[in-house]
Amino acid sequence: MRFTGPTYLTQRSFRLVALVTFIFASSLSSCSSSLEEELAPTKPKENSSVDVKDPAKGSGSDAGQGTSGQSGEGEGSSGEGAAGSGEGAAGSGEGGSGSKDGAEDGKEPASDPAPTKPGTPATTPGAPATTPGAPVTTPGTPATPALPAQPKPATVVPLKSAFDFPVGAAVVKELLEKPEYANTVSKHFSRIGSESDFKWGSVHPSKDKYTFAKADAVVAFAQKHNMKVHAHTLLWAHDGNEPKWVKEFQGDAAAWEQLMKDHIYTVVKHFKGKVQSWDVVNEPIKEGGVYTNSIWYRKLGKDYIIKAFKFAQEADPQAKLFLNDYGQEYGGKKMKELLNIVDEAKKQGVKIHGMGFQLHTVLRMEAKPIMTNLKLAADKGLLIHISEFDISVKYGMPATFQLSDAMNKAQGEKYKEIVSGYMKVVPKSQQWGITTWGVSDKTSYFNKGYPNSDHDYPLLFDRNYQPKEAFYGFLNAGLGK
Ligand code: XIL
């Protein structure tokens, strides 16, 4: 279905778009690692998980059925195109009320992600999709509004220089060996994370074996360049993401708890004093406030989350510990349940210091509800980390989609709006910072390992590591321009 409304989405449409964002983030999260194209240019795209990654399956009415996130990945979920085809995809997302998780669990989550302010405009404020005379990029796709370019300093100043809080990038260890990548990271970012080098499968590939070389290299890079480290993640609540040996582990609840404790103790202690903050549990809650049906949930019940925080705290009392998730920036039961976990932990004497909002977002999504929910978490006294920030522009576009000048500028404005909003609604003392999920569009995880998905442009630097409008939008938020 095409969206033809002028500047406002209907409440239903908005909810649908929010839902498709959940679904999108969910499915992206579950992708298996693929070697960076840059590192293995001749390696054909790995489509081993094509069932959950085929964008084609994500469009249309299948979008809500377990593959919908892939619509987000390849063809859909983001960008201006969403104004045109997003509703169709989102609508089917709601119809299916599904996500990969729903399919995985065999049960449907309540369709929940209602915006906090129904009826608020879904287009970028000041950038209505229907600006008269705005250029239409592709026949059949909506107009991208003509926005001015970002003001630019005479020379490219380090992004980090404009902010009091850490500006982070999640890196890939192997890419740090590439000078243009490493130079961009060290020049512009004051904190480093890793897309996958701290995950269970990377550091603990079998029961009695820990392999820290990659994560150690990331930490060494940070130390060399005087950067902080935020590590991601001790547990990832999706079954698809913990290693096979863990899922096949046999034992009673006490043995499972011991397994989790050993992992957390060993990993956190290894990095004690070098890693300032951790994502302790990633993506524990799904749409509708339902607990992700992970191996940890099945074996230990929902208290596994609080136990994980307790173990991390014991292992490194100085580290700041985060509950990280996607889509809660649109509120609803998911956000509510995450806050319940924080309260429950407090009752049990366990501190959850902060909340990570992944914010894999899409160009057309409105920033206002995001701010409402950042504030909601900040009002609890939590540190707030935008932990996996990027703005996809490809939704609804053909596989060969190229970034237009108008979209580039609209993306710059969106970056500025979200970063300025964060600075406004989160008190300074709670601004744990903003981390982008990657560095250059060339190696963004949006552009890896998925069929037809190598033409997205979600990040601050282009494929030649040149700053985009997105970079200047982010920078200008810090400079107050
Ligand atoms: C992704 C990495 O970027 C990919 O390289 C890897 O193949 C799969 O995981 N949300 C998360 C991250 O919390 O862990 C995911 O990272 C991206 C979505």
Short mmCIF file of C-alpha atoms and ligand atoms in Angstrom, two decimals:
data_model
loop_
_atom_site.label_atom_id
_atom_site.label_comp_id
_atom_site.label_asym_id
_atom_site.label_seq_id
_atom_site.Cartn_x
_atom_site.Cartn_y
_atom_site.Cartn_z
CA MET A 1 0.00 0.00 0.00
CA ARG A 2 1.33 3.39 -0.85
CA PHE A 3 1.33 6.16 1.65
CA THR A 4 -0.33 9.13 0.12
CA GLY A 5 -1.12 11.30 3.12
CA PRO A 6 0.34 14.74 3.05
CA THR A 7 2.51 15.49 6.03
CA TYR A 8 1.10 13.35 8.77
CA LEU A 9 0.80 9.66 9.13
CA THR A 10 -2.30 8.37 10.70
CA GLN A 11 -1.96 6.94 14.16
CA ARG A 12 -2.26 3.47 12.75
CA SER A 13 0.36 4.08 10.13
CA PHE A 14 2.69 5.44 12.71
CA ARG A 15 2.23 2.41 14.89
CA LEU A 16 2.91 0.22 11.94
CA VAL A 17 6.07 2.04 11.08
CA ALA A 18 7.21 1.77 14.67
CA LEU A 19 6.51 -1.92 14.52
CA VAL A 20 8.44 -2.44 11.36
CA THR A 21 11.34 -0.69 12.98
CA PHE A 22 11.22 -3.18 15.82
CA ILE A 23 11.07 -6.00 13.38
CA PHE A 24 13.85 -4.56 11.32
CA ALA A 25 16.17 -4.13 14.25
CA SER A 26 15.30 -7.56 15.52
CA SER A 27 16.17 -9.31 12.35
CA LEU A 28 19.31 -7.34 11.76
CA SER A 29 20.37 -8.29 15.21
CA SER A 30 20.04 -11.90 14.45
CA CYS A 31 22.19 -11.94 11.42
CA SER A 32 25.20 -14.12 11.52
CA SER A 33 28.57 -12.61 11.13
CA SER A 34 29.96 -12.26 7.69
CA LEU A 35 33.46 -11.24 6.82
CA GLU A 36 33.77 -7.65 5.82
CA GLU A 37 33.53 -7.18 2.11
CA GLU A 38 36.55 -5.00 2.27
CA LEU A 39 38.59 -7.75 3.80
CA ALA A 40 37.43 -10.45 1.46
CA PRO A 41 36.46 -8.70 -1.72
CA THR A 42 36.23 -11.87 -3.76
CA LYS A 43 34.14 -13.77 -1.27
CA PRO A 44 30.62 -14.18 -2.50
CA LYS A 45 27.87 -12.94 -0.28
CA GLU A 46 26.97 -15.50 2.33
CA ASN A 47 23.34 -16.26 2.08
CA SER A 48 23.34 -19.13 4.44
CA SER A 49 20.58 -17.61 6.45
CA VAL A 50 18.62 -16.56 3.49
CA ASP A 51 15.41 -17.64 5.09
CA VAL A 52 15.63 -14.84 7.54
CA LYS A 53 17.59 -12.45 5.44
CA ASP A 54 15.95 -12.34 2.08
CA PRO A 55 14.62 -8.86 1.69
CA ALA A 56 12.19 -10.04 -0.90
CA LYS A 57 10.48 -12.13 1.70
CA GLY A 58 10.28 -9.18 3.94
CA SER A 59 8.16 -7.12 1.70
CA GLY A 60 4.49 -7.37 1.20
CA SER A 61 2.33 -9.41 3.40
CA ASP A 62 5.06 -11.68 4.57
CA ALA A 63 6.67 -8.82 6.26
CA GLY A 64 5.23 -9.63 9.58
CA GLN A 65 6.05 -13.28 9.40
CA GLY A 66 9.40 -13.78 10.74
CA THR A 67 11.19 -12.32 7.80
CA SER A 68 9.90 -8.86 8.04
CA GLY A 69 13.05 -7.51 9.46
CA GLN A 70 14.70 -8.49 6.28
CA SER A 71 12.51 -6.07 4.58
CA GLY A 72 14.16 -3.66 6.86
CA GLU A 73 17.49 -5.05 5.95
CA GLY A 74 17.48 -5.19 2.28
CA GLU A 75 14.58 -3.52 0.72
CA GLY A 76 12.94 -2.03 3.54
CA SER A 77 12.62 -0.47 6.83
CA SER A 78 14.21 2.76 6.26
CA GLY A 79 14.46 5.95 4.55
CA GLU A 80 12.40 8.13 2.44
CA GLY A 81 11.23 5.22 0.49
CA ALA A 82 9.41 4.20 3.57
CA ALA A 83 7.09 7.06 3.07
CA GLY A 84 5.94 5.31 -0.01
CA SER A 85 6.22 1.66 0.62
CA GLY A 86 6.83 1.66 4.30
CA GLU A 87 3.27 1.57 5.21
CA GLY A 88 2.72 -1.44 3.08
CA ALA A 89 5.54 -3.28 4.70
CA ALA A 90 4.70 -1.98 8.11
CA GLY A 91 1.09 -2.74 7.68
CA SER A 92 1.79 -6.29 6.87
CA GLY A 93 4.11 -6.31 9.81
CA GLU A 94 1.24 -5.50 12.02
CA GLY A 95 -1.05 -7.88 10.29
CA GLY A 96 1.41 -10.63 10.95
CA SER A 97 2.17 -8.99 14.24
CA GLY A 98 5.26 -10.92 13.91
CA SER A 99 8.88 -10.75 13.96
CA LYS A 100 11.57 -13.25 13.72
CA ASP A 101 11.07 -13.65 17.42
CA GLY A 102 7.47 -14.43 17.15
CA ALA A 103 8.26 -17.15 14.68
CA GLU A 104 11.14 -18.34 16.75
CA ASP A 105 9.07 -18.65 19.84
CA GLY A 106 6.05 -20.01 18.19
CA LYS A 107 3.96 -17.38 19.88
CA GLU A 108 2.85 -14.00 18.79
CA PRO A 109 3.73 -10.99 20.80
CA ALA A 110 1.06 -8.44 21.39
CA SER A 111 1.27 -5.77 18.81
CA ASP A 112 2.29 -3.00 21.04
CA PRO A 113 4.71 -0.35 20.00
CA ALA A 114 2.28 2.48 20.15
CA PRO A 115 3.77 5.89 19.80
CA THR A 116 3.60 7.94 22.94
CA LYS A 117 1.85 10.74 21.12
CA PRO A 118 -0.61 9.35 18.69
CA GLY A 119 -1.13 11.45 15.67
CA THR A 120 2.09 13.34 15.86
CA PRO A 121 3.73 13.93 12.53
CA ALA A 122 5.94 11.14 11.35
CA THR A 123 7.87 13.19 8.90
CA THR A 124 10.96 15.03 9.95
CA PRO A 125 9.85 18.32 11.42
CA GLY A 126 10.57 20.93 8.87
CA ALA A 127 11.00 18.33 6.21
CA PRO A 128 7.55 17.32 5.10
CA ALA A 129 7.59 14.61 2.50
CA THR A 130 5.24 16.53 0.36
CA THR A 131 7.01 19.85 0.02
CA PRO A 132 5.64 21.24 -3.19
CA GLY A 133 8.15 20.97 -5.92
CA ALA A 134 10.43 18.66 -3.99
CA PRO A 135 12.34 16.34 -6.26
CA VAL A 136 11.06 12.84 -6.75
CA THR A 137 14.07 10.58 -6.78
CA THR A 138 12.58 7.57 -8.49
CA PRO A 139 9.25 7.38 -10.22
CA GLY A 140 6.86 5.91 -7.75
CA THR A 141 8.87 6.81 -4.70
CA PRO A 142 8.03 9.76 -2.52
CA ALA A 143 9.64 13.10 -2.82
CA THR A 144 12.69 13.82 -0.77
CA PRO A 145 12.46 17.32 0.58
CA ALA A 146 15.04 19.82 -0.52
CA LEU A 147 16.98 20.82 2.56
CA PRO A 148 20.01 23.09 2.78
CA ALA A 149 23.44 21.58 3.28
CA GLN A 150 24.90 21.58 6.79
CA PRO A 151 27.23 24.45 7.65
CA LYS A 152 30.79 23.15 7.48
CA PRO A 153 33.97 24.34 9.18
CA ALA A 154 36.92 25.22 6.91
CA THR A 155 38.69 22.01 7.88
CA VAL A 156 37.19 18.78 9.14
CA VAL A 157 37.33 19.02 12.91
CA PRO A 158 37.29 15.87 15.01
CA LEU A 159 33.71 14.94 15.80
CA LYS A 160 34.61 14.21 19.42
CA SER A 161 35.86 17.77 19.90
CA ALA A 162 32.31 19.10 19.77
CA PHE A 163 30.96 17.01 22.65
CA ASP A 164 31.31 16.78 26.41
CA PHE A 165 30.20 13.17 26.33
CA PRO A 166 32.00 10.28 24.61
CA VAL A 167 31.27 9.78 20.95
CA GLY A 168 31.80 6.15 20.12
CA ALA A 169 32.10 3.85 17.16
CA ALA A 170 31.54 0.12 17.19
CA VAL A 171 34.41 -1.29 15.18
CA VAL A 172 35.47 -4.58 13.66
CA LYS A 173 38.89 -5.67 14.85
CA GLU A 174 40.21 -6.64 11.42
CA LEU A 175 39.25 -3.29 9.96
CA LEU A 176 41.40 -1.48 12.52
CA GLU A 177 44.31 -2.81 10.52
CA LYS A 178 43.26 -0.63 7.57
CA PRO A 179 44.88 2.81 7.89
CA GLU A 180 41.96 4.84 6.52
CA TYR A 181 39.56 3.09 8.89
CA ALA A 182 41.86 3.32 11.91
CA ASN A 183 42.66 6.98 11.23
CA THR A 184 38.99 7.87 11.00
CA VAL A 185 38.25 6.09 14.26
CA SER A 186 41.11 7.63 16.20
CA LYS A 187 40.54 11.13 14.83
CA HIS A 188 36.82 11.39 15.38
CA PHE A 189 35.82 9.11 18.23
CA SER A 190 36.59 9.19 21.92
CA ARG A 191 35.15 5.79 22.73
CA ILE A 192 35.32 2.48 20.99
CA GLY A 193 33.13 -0.57 21.05
CA SER A 194 33.07 -3.61 18.85
CA GLU A 195 30.30 -5.03 16.72
CA SER A 196 31.05 -8.59 17.79
CA ASP A 197 34.49 -9.05 19.31
CA PHE A 198 33.22 -9.17 22.90
CA LYS A 199 30.27 -11.43 22.20
CA TRP A 200 30.08 -14.88 23.75
CA GLY A 201 30.90 -16.69 20.52
CA SER A 202 34.01 -14.60 20.01
CA VAL A 203 35.49 -14.75 23.51
CA HIS A 204 34.23 -18.13 24.71
CA PRO A 205 33.96 -20.50 21.74
CA SER A 206 33.89 -23.70 23.78
CA LYS A 207 33.33 -24.60 27.40
CA ASP A 208 36.89 -24.43 28.65
CA LYS A 209 38.31 -22.09 26.08
CA TYR A 210 38.42 -18.32 26.16
CA THR A 211 39.82 -16.40 23.20
CA PHE A 212 40.45 -12.77 23.96
CA ALA A 213 42.85 -11.85 21.15
CA LYS A 214 40.39 -9.86 19.06
CA ALA A 215 38.77 -8.01 21.93
CA ASP A 216 42.20 -7.38 23.43
CA ALA A 217 43.27 -5.79 20.13
CA VAL A 218 40.27 -3.47 20.24
CA VAL A 219 41.13 -2.49 23.81
CA ALA A 220 44.79 -1.97 22.88
CA PHE A 221 43.73 0.36 20.07
CA ALA A 222 41.62 2.32 22.54
CA GLN A 223 44.49 2.60 24.97
CA LYS A 224 46.90 3.70 22.27
CA HIS A 225 44.53 6.47 21.22
CA ASN A 226 43.33 7.46 24.65
CA MET A 227 39.80 6.26 24.06
CA LYS A 228 37.28 4.74 26.43
CA VAL A 229 35.80 1.30 25.84
CA HIS A 230 32.17 0.23 25.97
CA ALA A 231 31.94 -3.54 25.47
CA HIS A 232 29.02 -5.33 23.86
CA THR A 233 27.69 -7.80 25.08
CA LEU A 234 27.87 -10.37 27.88
CA LEU A 235 24.58 -12.08 27.03
CA TRP A 236 22.50 -11.75 23.90
CA ALA A 237 18.99 -12.93 24.53
CA HIS A 238 18.40 -14.37 21.05
CA ASP A 239 18.98 -18.06 20.68
CA GLY A 240 20.49 -17.56 17.28
CA ASN A 241 23.34 -15.63 18.78
CA GLU A 242 24.76 -17.61 21.66
CA PRO A 243 27.10 -20.38 20.45
CA LYS A 244 25.86 -23.87 19.79
CA TRP A 245 27.78 -25.42 22.63
CA VAL A 246 25.93 -23.18 25.09
CA LYS A 247 22.56 -24.13 23.68
CA GLU A 248 23.52 -27.79 23.91
CA PHE A 249 24.79 -27.53 27.47
CA GLN A 250 23.14 -29.99 29.85
CA GLY A 251 22.47 -29.33 33.48
CA ASP A 252 19.97 -28.20 36.06
CA ALA A 253 19.20 -24.59 36.86
CA ALA A 254 22.14 -24.37 39.26
CA ALA A 255 24.50 -25.61 36.54
CA TRP A 256 23.13 -23.08 34.06
CA GLU A 257 23.55 -20.29 36.55
CA GLN A 258 27.10 -21.41 37.18
CA LEU A 259 27.78 -21.45 33.45
CA MET A 260 26.55 -17.90 33.13
CA LYS A 261 28.45 -16.78 36.21
CA ASP A 262 31.72 -18.35 35.03
CA HIS A 263 31.40 -16.62 31.69
CA ILE A 264 30.59 -13.23 33.12
CA TYR A 265 33.23 -13.42 35.85
CA THR A 266 35.96 -14.56 33.47
CA VAL A 267 35.21 -12.05 30.75
CA VAL A 268 34.54 -9.04 32.93
CA LYS A 269 37.58 -9.71 35.13
CA HIS A 270 39.77 -10.08 32.07
CA PHE A 271 38.91 -6.54 31.02
CA LYS A 272 38.68 -5.02 34.48
CA GLY A 273 40.12 -1.52 34.51
CA LYS A 274 40.25 -1.43 30.71
CA VAL A 275 36.56 -1.52 29.86
CA GLN A 276 34.54 1.23 31.50
CA SER A 277 31.09 -0.06 30.64
CA TRP A 278 29.31 -3.20 29.47
CA ASP A 279 26.13 -4.15 27.77
CA VAL A 280 25.26 -6.93 30.18
CA VAL A 281 22.12 -8.22 28.50
CA ASN A 282 21.21 -7.41 24.92
CA GLU A 283 17.65 -7.51 23.59
CA PRO A 284 15.88 -9.27 26.47
CA ILE A 285 12.42 -7.89 25.69
CA LYS A 286 10.38 -8.07 22.57
CA GLU A 287 7.46 -6.18 21.22
CA GLY A 288 4.56 -6.24 23.61
CA GLY A 289 6.82 -6.45 26.64
CA VAL A 290 7.28 -10.19 26.18
CA TYR A 291 10.51 -11.79 27.33
CA THR A 292 12.70 -13.03 24.51
CA ASN A 293 12.50 -16.77 24.59
CA SER A 294 16.22 -17.35 24.91
CA ILE A 295 18.05 -20.29 26.38
CA TRP A 296 18.69 -18.17 29.49
CA TYR A 297 15.04 -17.36 29.90
CA ARG A 298 14.05 -20.99 29.49
CA LYS A 299 16.62 -22.27 31.94
CA LEU A 300 16.59 -19.53 34.58
CA GLY A 301 13.39 -17.57 34.09
CA LYS A 302 13.30 -13.83 33.77
CA ASP A 303 15.58 -13.34 36.76
CA TYR A 304 18.51 -14.36 34.60
CA ILE A 305 18.75 -10.72 33.67
CA ILE A 306 19.17 -9.47 37.21
CA LYS A 307 21.54 -12.33 38.01
CA ALA A 308 23.70 -11.38 35.04
CA PHE A 309 23.94 -7.83 36.33
CA LYS A 310 24.77 -9.09 39.81
CA PHE A 311 27.63 -11.24 38.49
CA ALA A 312 28.98 -8.41 36.34
CA GLN A 313 28.88 -6.06 39.29
CA GLU A 314 30.73 -8.56 41.48
CA ALA A 315 33.34 -9.07 38.80
CA ASP A 316 34.01 -5.36 38.33
CA PRO A 317 32.32 -3.04 40.80
CA GLN A 318 33.64 0.00 38.93
CA ALA A 319 32.15 -0.83 35.54
CA LYS A 320 28.90 0.80 34.45
CA LEU A 321 26.39 -1.82 33.45
CA PHE A 322 23.77 -1.42 30.73
CA LEU A 323 20.57 -3.06 29.64
CA ASN A 324 20.59 -2.74 25.86
CA ASP A 325 17.65 -3.11 23.50
CA TYR A 326 16.13 -1.95 20.26
CA GLY A 327 12.84 -0.23 19.59
CA GLN A 328 12.08 0.86 23.15
CA GLU A 329 12.58 4.41 21.93
CA TYR A 330 9.01 4.17 20.65
CA GLY A 331 7.69 3.37 24.11
CA GLY A 332 4.88 0.96 24.77
CA LYS A 333 5.01 -2.21 26.79
CA LYS A 334 8.53 -2.99 25.75
CA MET A 335 9.86 0.18 27.34
CA LYS A 336 7.66 -0.38 30.37
CA GLU A 337 9.02 -3.86 30.95
CA LEU A 338 12.61 -2.71 30.60
CA LEU A 339 11.96 -0.11 33.27
CA ASN A 340 10.29 -2.76 35.43
CA ILE A 341 13.47 -4.79 35.25
CA VAL A 342 15.46 -1.79 36.44
CA ASP A 343 13.08 -1.36 39.39
CA GLU A 344 13.06 -5.03 40.24
CA ALA A 345 16.86 -5.16 40.17
CA LYS A 346 16.97 -2.21 42.55
CA LYS A 347 14.62 -4.01 44.94
CA GLN A 348 17.00 -6.95 44.89
CA GLY A 349 19.98 -4.68 45.59
CA VAL A 350 21.40 -5.00 42.09
CA LYS A 351 22.29 -1.89 40.17
CA ILE A 352 21.50 -1.44 36.52
CA HIS A 353 23.36 1.75 35.79
CA GLY A 354 22.11 2.54 32.37
CA MET A 355 19.94 1.84 29.40
CA GLY A 356 21.27 1.39 25.90
CA PHE A 357 18.98 2.47 23.10
CA GLN A 358 20.33 0.83 19.96
CA LEU A 359 18.59 3.31 17.68
CA HIS A 360 19.11 1.56 14.40
CA THR A 361 16.65 3.95 12.96
CA VAL A 362 15.32 4.99 9.61
CA LEU A 363 15.26 8.34 7.93
CA ARG A 364 11.56 8.87 7.95
CA MET A 365 10.96 8.05 11.61
CA GLU A 366 9.98 10.98 13.72
CA ALA A 367 12.43 11.99 16.42
CA LYS A 368 9.87 13.24 18.94
CA PRO A 369 8.80 9.90 20.44
CA ILE A 370 12.43 8.92 20.69
CA MET A 371 13.05 11.95 22.90
CA THR A 372 10.01 11.19 25.04
CA ASN A 373 11.36 7.74 25.79
CA LEU A 374 14.97 8.76 26.32
CA LYS A 375 13.60 11.16 28.90
CA LEU A 376 11.46 8.49 30.50
CA ALA A 377 14.55 6.36 31.11
CA ALA A 378 16.58 9.39 32.18
CA ASP A 379 13.88 10.31 34.71
CA LYS A 380 14.64 6.98 36.42
CA GLY A 381 18.14 8.26 37.00
CA LEU A 382 19.66 5.91 34.43
CA LEU A 383 22.68 6.69 32.32
CA ILE A 384 21.53 6.91 28.71
CA HIS A 385 23.58 5.50 25.88
CA ILE A 386 22.55 5.68 22.25
CA SER A 387 24.43 2.52 21.62
CA GLU A 388 24.16 1.42 17.98
CA PHE A 389 23.17 4.55 16.15
CA ASP A 390 22.69 4.64 12.40
CA ILE A 391 20.04 5.98 10.06
CA SER A 392 19.18 3.76 7.14
CA VAL A 393 17.91 5.42 3.99
CA LYS A 394 17.20 2.50 1.73
CA TYR A 395 13.75 1.35 2.68
CA GLY A 396 11.59 0.57 -0.30
CA MET A 397 14.37 1.29 -2.72
CA PRO A 398 15.70 -1.01 -5.41
CA ALA A 399 18.83 -3.01 -4.74
CA THR A 400 20.92 -0.61 -6.76
CA PHE A 401 19.68 2.41 -4.87
CA GLN A 402 22.15 5.29 -4.75
CA LEU A 403 22.07 8.02 -2.18
CA SER A 404 20.68 11.22 -3.67
CA ASP A 405 21.87 14.65 -2.68
CA ALA A 406 18.48 15.42 -1.16
CA MET A 407 18.49 12.27 0.95
CA ASN A 408 22.04 12.87 2.02
CA LYS A 409 20.97 16.27 3.33
CA ALA A 410 17.80 14.95 4.92
CA GLN A 411 19.89 12.33 6.70
CA GLY A 412 22.23 15.08 7.93
CA GLU A 413 19.26 16.94 9.39
CA LYS A 414 17.96 13.78 11.03
CA TYR A 415 21.31 13.07 12.67
CA LYS A 416 21.37 16.64 13.93
CA GLU A 417 17.85 16.44 15.26
CA ILE A 418 18.38 13.23 17.17
CA VAL A 419 21.76 14.20 18.61
CA SER A 420 20.49 17.66 19.64
CA GLY A 421 17.40 16.05 21.12
CA TYR A 422 19.53 13.68 23.18
CA MET A 423 21.57 16.60 24.49
CA LYS A 424 18.40 18.42 25.39
CA VAL A 425 16.38 15.73 27.12
CA VAL A 426 19.11 13.77 28.88
CA PRO A 427 20.72 15.62 31.79
CA LYS A 428 24.47 16.10 31.28
CA SER A 429 25.42 13.83 34.16
CA GLN A 430 23.45 10.99 32.56
CA GLN A 431 24.79 11.38 29.03
CA TRP A 432 26.81 8.22 28.64
CA GLY A 433 27.28 9.13 25.02
CA ILE A 434 26.38 8.19 21.51
CA THR A 435 27.93 5.29 19.62
CA THR A 436 27.50 4.77 15.90
CA TRP A 437 27.28 1.18 14.68
CA GLY A 438 30.26 1.28 12.39
CA VAL A 439 32.25 3.99 10.72
CA SER A 440 31.85 4.04 6.96
CA ASP A 441 28.91 3.08 4.75
CA LYS A 442 31.33 0.74 3.03
CA THR A 443 31.47 -1.58 6.01
CA SER A 444 28.19 -0.88 7.74
CA TYR A 445 26.55 -4.05 8.93
CA PHE A 446 23.54 -3.02 6.86
CA ASN A 447 25.70 -3.71 3.86
CA LYS A 448 27.07 -7.09 4.78
CA GLY A 449 25.93 -10.57 4.15
CA TYR A 450 22.42 -9.84 3.02
CA PRO A 451 21.15 -10.26 -0.50
CA ASN A 452 20.64 -6.94 -2.27
CA SER A 453 21.70 -4.99 0.71
CA ASP A 454 24.94 -3.38 -0.24
CA HIS A 455 23.49 -0.03 -1.18
CA ASP A 456 22.51 1.49 2.10
CA TYR A 457 24.09 4.62 3.48
CA PRO A 458 23.41 4.68 7.20
CA LEU A 459 26.61 6.10 8.68
CA LEU A 460 28.63 9.30 9.04
CA PHE A 461 31.38 8.55 6.51
CA ASP A 462 31.00 7.54 2.89
CA ARG A 463 32.65 4.59 1.22
CA ASN A 464 35.87 6.60 0.85
CA TYR A 465 35.83 7.66 4.50
CA GLN A 466 34.81 11.20 3.59
CA PRO A 467 32.43 12.92 6.00
CA LYS A 468 28.84 13.01 4.76
CA GLU A 469 26.10 15.46 5.59
CA ALA A 470 25.32 12.95 8.34
CA PHE A 471 28.71 13.71 9.89
CA TYR A 472 28.14 17.45 9.74
CA GLY A 473 24.62 17.11 11.10
CA PHE A 474 25.99 15.17 14.09
CA LEU A 475 28.85 17.64 14.50
CA ASN A 476 26.59 20.68 14.26
CA ALA A 477 24.41 19.33 17.04
CA GLY A 478 27.49 19.44 19.25
CA LEU A 479 28.49 22.88 18.02
CA GLY A 480 24.97 24.17 18.54
CA LYS A 481 24.63 25.20 14.88
C1 XIL B 1 25.67 -7.38 14.51
C2 XIL B 1 27.03 -7.07 13.90
O1 XIL B 1 27.05 -5.74 13.46
C3 XIL B 1 27.26 -7.99 12.73
O2 XIL B 1 28.55 -7.78 12.21
C4 XIL B 1 27.12 -9.42 13.21
O3 XIL B 1 27.22 -10.25 12.10
C5 XIL B 1 25.77 -9.64 13.87
O4 XIL B 1 25.60 -8.72 14.91
N1 XIL B 1 21.96 -5.24 17.32
C6 XIL B 1 22.96 -5.69 18.15
C7 XIL B 1 24.26 -6.05 17.59
O5 XIL B 1 22.78 -5.64 19.36
O6 XIL B 1 24.93 -7.01 18.34
C8 XIL B 1 24.19 -6.46 16.15
O7 XIL B 1 25.50 -6.59 15.66
C9 XIL B 1 23.41 -5.45 15.35
C10 XIL B 1 22.03 -5.27 15.88
#
